[in-house]
XYZ file of C-alpha atoms in Angstrom:
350
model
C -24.689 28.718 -7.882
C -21.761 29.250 -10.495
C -22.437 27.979 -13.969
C -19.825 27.201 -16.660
C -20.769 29.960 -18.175
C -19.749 31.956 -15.327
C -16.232 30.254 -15.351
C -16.077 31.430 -19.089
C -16.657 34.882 -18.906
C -14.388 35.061 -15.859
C -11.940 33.384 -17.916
C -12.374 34.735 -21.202
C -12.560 32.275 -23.410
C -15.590 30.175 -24.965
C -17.734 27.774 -22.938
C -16.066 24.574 -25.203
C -12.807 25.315 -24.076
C -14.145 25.582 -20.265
C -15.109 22.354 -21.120
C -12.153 20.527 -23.026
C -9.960 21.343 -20.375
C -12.491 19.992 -17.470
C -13.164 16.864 -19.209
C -9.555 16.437 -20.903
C -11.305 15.884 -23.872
C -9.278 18.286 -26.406
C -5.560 19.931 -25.904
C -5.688 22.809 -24.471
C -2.445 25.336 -24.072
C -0.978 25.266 -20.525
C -1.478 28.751 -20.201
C -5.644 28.873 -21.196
C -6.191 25.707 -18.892
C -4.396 27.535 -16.136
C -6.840 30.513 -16.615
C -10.083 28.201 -16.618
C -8.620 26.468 -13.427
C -8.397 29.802 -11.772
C -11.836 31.040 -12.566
C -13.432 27.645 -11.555
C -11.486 27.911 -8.035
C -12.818 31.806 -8.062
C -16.377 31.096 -9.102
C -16.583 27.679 -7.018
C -18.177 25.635 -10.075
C -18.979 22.757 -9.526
C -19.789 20.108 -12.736
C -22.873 18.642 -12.329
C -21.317 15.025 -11.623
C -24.312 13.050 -11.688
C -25.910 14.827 -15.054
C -22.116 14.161 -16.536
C -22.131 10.437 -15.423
C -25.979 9.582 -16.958
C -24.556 11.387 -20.207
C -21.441 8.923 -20.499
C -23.064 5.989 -18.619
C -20.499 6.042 -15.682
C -21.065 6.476 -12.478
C -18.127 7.955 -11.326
C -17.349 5.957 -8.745
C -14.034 3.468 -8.168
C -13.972 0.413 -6.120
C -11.193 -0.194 -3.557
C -10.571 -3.798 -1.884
C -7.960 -4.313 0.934
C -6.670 -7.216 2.638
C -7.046 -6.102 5.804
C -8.505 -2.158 6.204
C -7.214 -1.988 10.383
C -3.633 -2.399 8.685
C -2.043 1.384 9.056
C -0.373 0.897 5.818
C -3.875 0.241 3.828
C -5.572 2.456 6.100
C -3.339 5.544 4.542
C -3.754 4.217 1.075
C -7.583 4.359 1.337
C -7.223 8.020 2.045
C -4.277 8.617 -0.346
C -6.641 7.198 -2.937
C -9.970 8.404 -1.759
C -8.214 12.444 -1.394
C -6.604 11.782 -5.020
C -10.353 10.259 -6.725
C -11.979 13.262 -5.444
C -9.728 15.763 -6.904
C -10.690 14.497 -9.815
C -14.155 13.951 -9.380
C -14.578 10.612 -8.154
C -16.081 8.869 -5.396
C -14.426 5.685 -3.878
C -16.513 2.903 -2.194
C -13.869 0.327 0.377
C -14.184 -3.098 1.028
C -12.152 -5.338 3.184
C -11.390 -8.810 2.014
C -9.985 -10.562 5.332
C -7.136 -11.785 2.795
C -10.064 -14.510 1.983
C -10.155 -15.041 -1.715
C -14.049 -16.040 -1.572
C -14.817 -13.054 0.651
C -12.693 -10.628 -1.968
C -14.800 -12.714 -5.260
C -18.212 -11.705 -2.690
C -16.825 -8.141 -2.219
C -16.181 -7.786 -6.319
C -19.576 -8.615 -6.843
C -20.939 -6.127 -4.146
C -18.596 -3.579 -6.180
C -19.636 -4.350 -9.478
C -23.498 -4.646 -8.584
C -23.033 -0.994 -7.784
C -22.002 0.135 -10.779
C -18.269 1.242 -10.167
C -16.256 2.454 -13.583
C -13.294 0.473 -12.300
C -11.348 -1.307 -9.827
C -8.329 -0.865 -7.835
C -7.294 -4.680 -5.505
C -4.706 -5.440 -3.032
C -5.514 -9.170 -3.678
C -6.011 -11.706 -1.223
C -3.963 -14.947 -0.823
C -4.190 -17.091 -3.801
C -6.652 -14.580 -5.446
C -8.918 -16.008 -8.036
C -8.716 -12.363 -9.897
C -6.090 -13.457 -12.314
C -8.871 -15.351 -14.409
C -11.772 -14.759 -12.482
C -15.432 -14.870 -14.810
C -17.194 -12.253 -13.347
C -15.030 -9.297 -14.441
C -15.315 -8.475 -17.474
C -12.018 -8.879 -19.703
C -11.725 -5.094 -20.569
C -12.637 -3.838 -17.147
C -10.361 -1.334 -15.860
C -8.692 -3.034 -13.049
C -5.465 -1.678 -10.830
C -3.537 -4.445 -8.560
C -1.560 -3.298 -5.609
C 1.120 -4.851 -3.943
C 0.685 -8.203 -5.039
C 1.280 -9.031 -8.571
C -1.136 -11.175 -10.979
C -0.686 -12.038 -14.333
C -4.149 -10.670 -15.421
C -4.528 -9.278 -18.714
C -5.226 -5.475 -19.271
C -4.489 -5.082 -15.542
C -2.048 -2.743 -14.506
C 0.298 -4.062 -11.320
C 1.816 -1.281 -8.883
C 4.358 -3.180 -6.739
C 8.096 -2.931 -4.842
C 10.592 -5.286 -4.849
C 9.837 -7.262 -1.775
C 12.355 -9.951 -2.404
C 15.673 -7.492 -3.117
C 14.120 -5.108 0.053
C 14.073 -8.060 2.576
C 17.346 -8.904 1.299
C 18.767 -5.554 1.479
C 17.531 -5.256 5.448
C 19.070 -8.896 6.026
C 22.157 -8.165 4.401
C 21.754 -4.897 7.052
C 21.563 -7.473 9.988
C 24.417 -9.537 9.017
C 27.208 -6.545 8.094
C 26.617 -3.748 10.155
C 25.929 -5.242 13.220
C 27.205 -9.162 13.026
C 24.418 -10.866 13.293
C 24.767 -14.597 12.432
C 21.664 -16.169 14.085
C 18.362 -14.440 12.170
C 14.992 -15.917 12.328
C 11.952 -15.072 10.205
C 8.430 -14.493 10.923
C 6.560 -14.626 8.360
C 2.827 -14.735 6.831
C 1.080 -17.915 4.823
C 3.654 -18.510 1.805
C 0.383 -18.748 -0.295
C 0.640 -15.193 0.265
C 2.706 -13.900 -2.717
C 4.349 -10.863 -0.497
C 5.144 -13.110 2.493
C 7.143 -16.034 -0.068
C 8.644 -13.055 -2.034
C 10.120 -11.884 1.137
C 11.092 -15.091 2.696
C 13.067 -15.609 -0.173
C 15.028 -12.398 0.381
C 15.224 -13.287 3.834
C 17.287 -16.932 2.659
C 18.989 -15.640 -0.030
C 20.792 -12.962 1.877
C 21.338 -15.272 4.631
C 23.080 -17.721 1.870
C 24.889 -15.643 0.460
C 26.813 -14.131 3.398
C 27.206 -17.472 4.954
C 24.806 -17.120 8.344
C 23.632 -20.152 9.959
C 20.243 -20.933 8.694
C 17.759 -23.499 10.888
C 14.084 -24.496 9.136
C 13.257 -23.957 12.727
C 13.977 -20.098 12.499
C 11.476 -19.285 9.979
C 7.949 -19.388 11.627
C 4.878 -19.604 8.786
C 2.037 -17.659 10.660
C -1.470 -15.109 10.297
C -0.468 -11.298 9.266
C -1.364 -10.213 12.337
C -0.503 -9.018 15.663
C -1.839 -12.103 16.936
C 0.324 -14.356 14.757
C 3.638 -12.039 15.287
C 2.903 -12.812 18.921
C 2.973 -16.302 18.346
C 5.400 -16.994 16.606
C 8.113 -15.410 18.588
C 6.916 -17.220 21.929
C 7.455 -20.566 19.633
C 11.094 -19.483 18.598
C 11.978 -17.914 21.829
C 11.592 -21.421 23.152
C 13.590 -23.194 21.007
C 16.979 -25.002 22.271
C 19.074 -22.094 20.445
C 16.989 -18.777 19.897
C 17.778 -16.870 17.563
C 19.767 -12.928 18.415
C 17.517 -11.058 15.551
C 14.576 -11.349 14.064
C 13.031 -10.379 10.602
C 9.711 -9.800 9.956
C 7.179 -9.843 7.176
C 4.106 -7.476 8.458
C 3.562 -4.314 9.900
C 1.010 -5.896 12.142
C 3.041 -8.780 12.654
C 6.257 -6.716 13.807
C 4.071 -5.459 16.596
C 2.854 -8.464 17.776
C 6.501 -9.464 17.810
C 7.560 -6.665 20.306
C 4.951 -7.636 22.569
C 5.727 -11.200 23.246
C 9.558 -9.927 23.689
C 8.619 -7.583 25.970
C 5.960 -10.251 28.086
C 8.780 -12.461 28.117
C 11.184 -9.681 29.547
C 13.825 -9.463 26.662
C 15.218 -6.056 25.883
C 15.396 -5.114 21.971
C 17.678 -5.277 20.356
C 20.313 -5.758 23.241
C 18.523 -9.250 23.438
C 16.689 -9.789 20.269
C 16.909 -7.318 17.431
C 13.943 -6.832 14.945
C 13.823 -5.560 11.555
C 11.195 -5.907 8.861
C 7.775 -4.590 6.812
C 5.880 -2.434 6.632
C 6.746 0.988 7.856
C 4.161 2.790 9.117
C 3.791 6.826 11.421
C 3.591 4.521 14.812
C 7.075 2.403 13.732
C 9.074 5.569 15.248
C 7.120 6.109 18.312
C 7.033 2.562 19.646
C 9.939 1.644 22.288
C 12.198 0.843 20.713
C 11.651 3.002 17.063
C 11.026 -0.048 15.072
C 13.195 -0.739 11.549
C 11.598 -1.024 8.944
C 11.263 -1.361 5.191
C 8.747 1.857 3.936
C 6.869 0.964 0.586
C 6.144 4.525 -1.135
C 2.260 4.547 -0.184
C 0.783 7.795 -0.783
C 3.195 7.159 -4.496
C 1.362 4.205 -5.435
C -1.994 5.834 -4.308
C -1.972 8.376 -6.589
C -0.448 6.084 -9.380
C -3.321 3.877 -8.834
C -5.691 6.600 -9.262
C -4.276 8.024 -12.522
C -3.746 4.977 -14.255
C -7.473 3.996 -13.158
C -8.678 6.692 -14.992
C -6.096 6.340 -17.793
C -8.350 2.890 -17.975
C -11.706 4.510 -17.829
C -11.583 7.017 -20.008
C -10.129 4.935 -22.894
C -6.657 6.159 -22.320
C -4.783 2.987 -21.749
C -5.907 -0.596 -20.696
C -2.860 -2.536 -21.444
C -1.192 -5.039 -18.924
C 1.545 -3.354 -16.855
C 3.622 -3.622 -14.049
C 5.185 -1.003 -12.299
C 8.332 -0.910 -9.813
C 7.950 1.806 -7.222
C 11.275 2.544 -5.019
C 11.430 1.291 -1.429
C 13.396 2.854 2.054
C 14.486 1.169 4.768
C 14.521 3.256 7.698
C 17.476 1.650 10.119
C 15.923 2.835 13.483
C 16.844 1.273 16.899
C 15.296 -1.943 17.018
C 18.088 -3.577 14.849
C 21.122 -2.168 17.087
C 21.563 1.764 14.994
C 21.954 4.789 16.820
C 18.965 6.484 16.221
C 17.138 10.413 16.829
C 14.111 11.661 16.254
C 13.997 14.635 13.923
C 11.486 17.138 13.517
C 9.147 15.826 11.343
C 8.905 12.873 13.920
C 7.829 15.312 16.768
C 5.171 16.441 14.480
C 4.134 13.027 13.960
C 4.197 12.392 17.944
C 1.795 15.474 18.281
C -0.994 13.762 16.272
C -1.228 10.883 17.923
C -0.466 12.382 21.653
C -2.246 15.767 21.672
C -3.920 16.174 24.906
C-alpha cells in the first residue's frame, strides 16, 4: 500500500507539502499541487481517513435530509452530493423526512447522535430548524431549496416565484391561454406559496380570468396531482391549462387527464416544476421549470466544508439560475435531440 512518502518522492517535493496541499492547510503553487495530485492518482494513496478524523475530532461524515427521497429531483441530488463528498473525502449518511417537521427534528437527532461534521436540509413544511435547540448555534448547516432565516446557515435556492411567473406568462402569450388553473402543494410549504404567488401575479398582470376555484391546495405527490385535477375537471367551467407545483404532482396530473380521456395539451395543457430525465420521455414531453440540481449539489458540498473546516460560517443565501424547458405539454412544437435519445437508452435498454 502507497504511503505519503511514496507520493513525495514520486513528486519531488517534501512530505509537508504532500500534505498542505491534501489537507488545504497551507498555499501551495498551482503548479506543485498539480504534481502531488498526479503522483497520488499514480501511486493510488489513500489518507488514512479514519486516523485523520480521531486526530481533528471529525468524523468525516455529512448528514443529508430530504423531503421526500422517491422524488427524482432529490434522488439526483443525493448522488450529486454523495459523488461530490467523496471526492473530497467524505462520507454522506440520507434521511428522508416525509416533509414532517417532527420526523425531520427525529431524523436531526439520528444525524447528530452519529457524529456528522455538518448538515446539509431540504426542510420540511413549517420546519422548526430556523431556531431549533438541538443544533448547536455554530453548527455547519446548508439549506436547500427552501429558505430559513437561520443564523450561520447558508441557503442555496431559485427563484420560484419569478420562474412560475415566467412559465405563466409562457401560457398566456405564446399560446393564448386565458383560463389557467393551479395545482399546488400545502401553502405551509414555503416552495408551493412562493410559486402560487407567481402563478397569480402573472395571471394579474396580463389580465386572465382568475377563479379561487382554479387553484387546488393538495399533497406533493402523485396521489394529490391526481386529485386535484379530477376535482377541477369537474367543475362547471374547467379550466384549458394547467400549472403545476411538483414534479410528482405533474405526473399524477397526466394520469387523471388521461383516465378521464382528455388529450394534452389539445384539451388541457400542463406546465410546471420540477424537471426531471423522465419529463421528456412521458407522452406528451412534459414542460417544465429545471432547478440547476447537480449546481446546487456541489455548492452545497463546498460551502459545507467551507463551514467545517473554519472557512466560513456566516448566514448566506444564494440564487442559482433556473430553465424552463417549453416541451409539448403546453402546446410548443417540440423534438427530441440527441442527448434525449441517450437519456431514453438508460431507462429502456433491453
Amino acid at each position: 500500500m502507497a504511503t505519503i512518502k511514496d507520493v513525495s518522492k514520486k513528486a519531488n517535493v517534501s512530505i509537508a507539502t504532500v500534505s498542505h496541499v491534501l489537507n488545504n492547510t497551507k498555499f501551495v503553487s498551482e503548479g506543485v499541487r498539480q504534481k502531488v495530485l498526479e503522483a497520488v492518482r499514480e501511486t493510488g494513496y489513500t489518507p488514512n481517513k479514519i486516523a485523520k478524523s480521531l486526530k481533528m475530532n471529525r468524523s468525516k461524515t455529512i448528514g443529508l435530509i430530504v423531503t421526500y427521497i422517491e422524488n427524482p429531483i432529490y434522488s439526483k441530488l443525493f448522488r450529486v452530493i454523495e459523488e461530490a463528498a467523496r471526492l473530497q473525502g467524505y462520507t454522506v449518511i440520507v434521511t428522508n423526512s416525509s416533509d414532517d417537521p417532527e420526523m425531520e427534528e427525529m431524523q436531526i437527532e439520528l444525524l447528530l447522535s452519529n457524529r456528522i461534521d455538518g448538515l446539509i436540509v431540504v426542510p420540511a413544511k413549517n420546519s422548526t430548524m430556523k431556531e431549533s435547540p438541538i443544533i448547536p448555534a455554530d453548527f455547519p448547516v446548508v439549506l436547500l431549496n427552501r429558505r430559513l432565516d437561520r443564523e450561520q446557515a447558508t441557503n442555496i435556492v431559485i427563484e420560484n416565484k419569478k420562474a412560475a411567473y415566467e412559465a405563466v406568462t409562457h401560457l398566456i402569450e405564446k399560446h393564448n391561454y386565458q383560463s389557467i388553473a393551479a395545482v399546488i402543494g400545502a401553502r405551509s410549504n414555503m416552495l408551493s406559496s412562493e410559486r402560487e404567488a407567481g402563478y397569480s401575479e402573472a395571471l394579474l398582470d396580463h389580465h386572465a380570468e382568475v377563479h379561487r376555484e382554479w387553484i387546488v391546495e393538495g399533497h406533493s405527490t402523485f396521489q394529490g396531482g391526481f386529485i386535484a385535477t379530477q376535482q377541477l375537471m369537474e367543475l362547471p367551467h374547467p379550466p384549458r391549462a394547467i400549472f403545476v407545483s411538483g414534479t410528482n404532482m405533474m405526473l399524477g396530473v397526466l394520469m387523471q387527464l388521461k383516465k378521464m380521456g382528455l388529450k394534452c395539451p389539445e384539451d388541457i395543457a400542463l406546465i410546471g416544476f420540477s424537471d426531471s430525465t423522465v419529463n421528456p420521455l412521458m407522452d406528451p414531453p412534459l414542460s417544465s421549470i429545471a432547478q440547476p440540481t447537480s449546481e446546487m449539489g456541489v455548492m452545497a458540498v463546498e460551502r459545507m466544508i467551507q463551514k467545517i473546516e473554519g472557512r466560513e460560517n456566516e448566514h448566506e443565501t444564494v440564487i442559482l439560475p433556473y430553465t424552463i424547458h417549453y416541451r409539448s405539454s403546453c402546446g410548443c412544437q417540440w423534438e427530441p435531440t440527441l442527448e434525449l435519445l441517450n437519456v431514453g437508452n438508460k431507462y429502456f435498454h433491453p
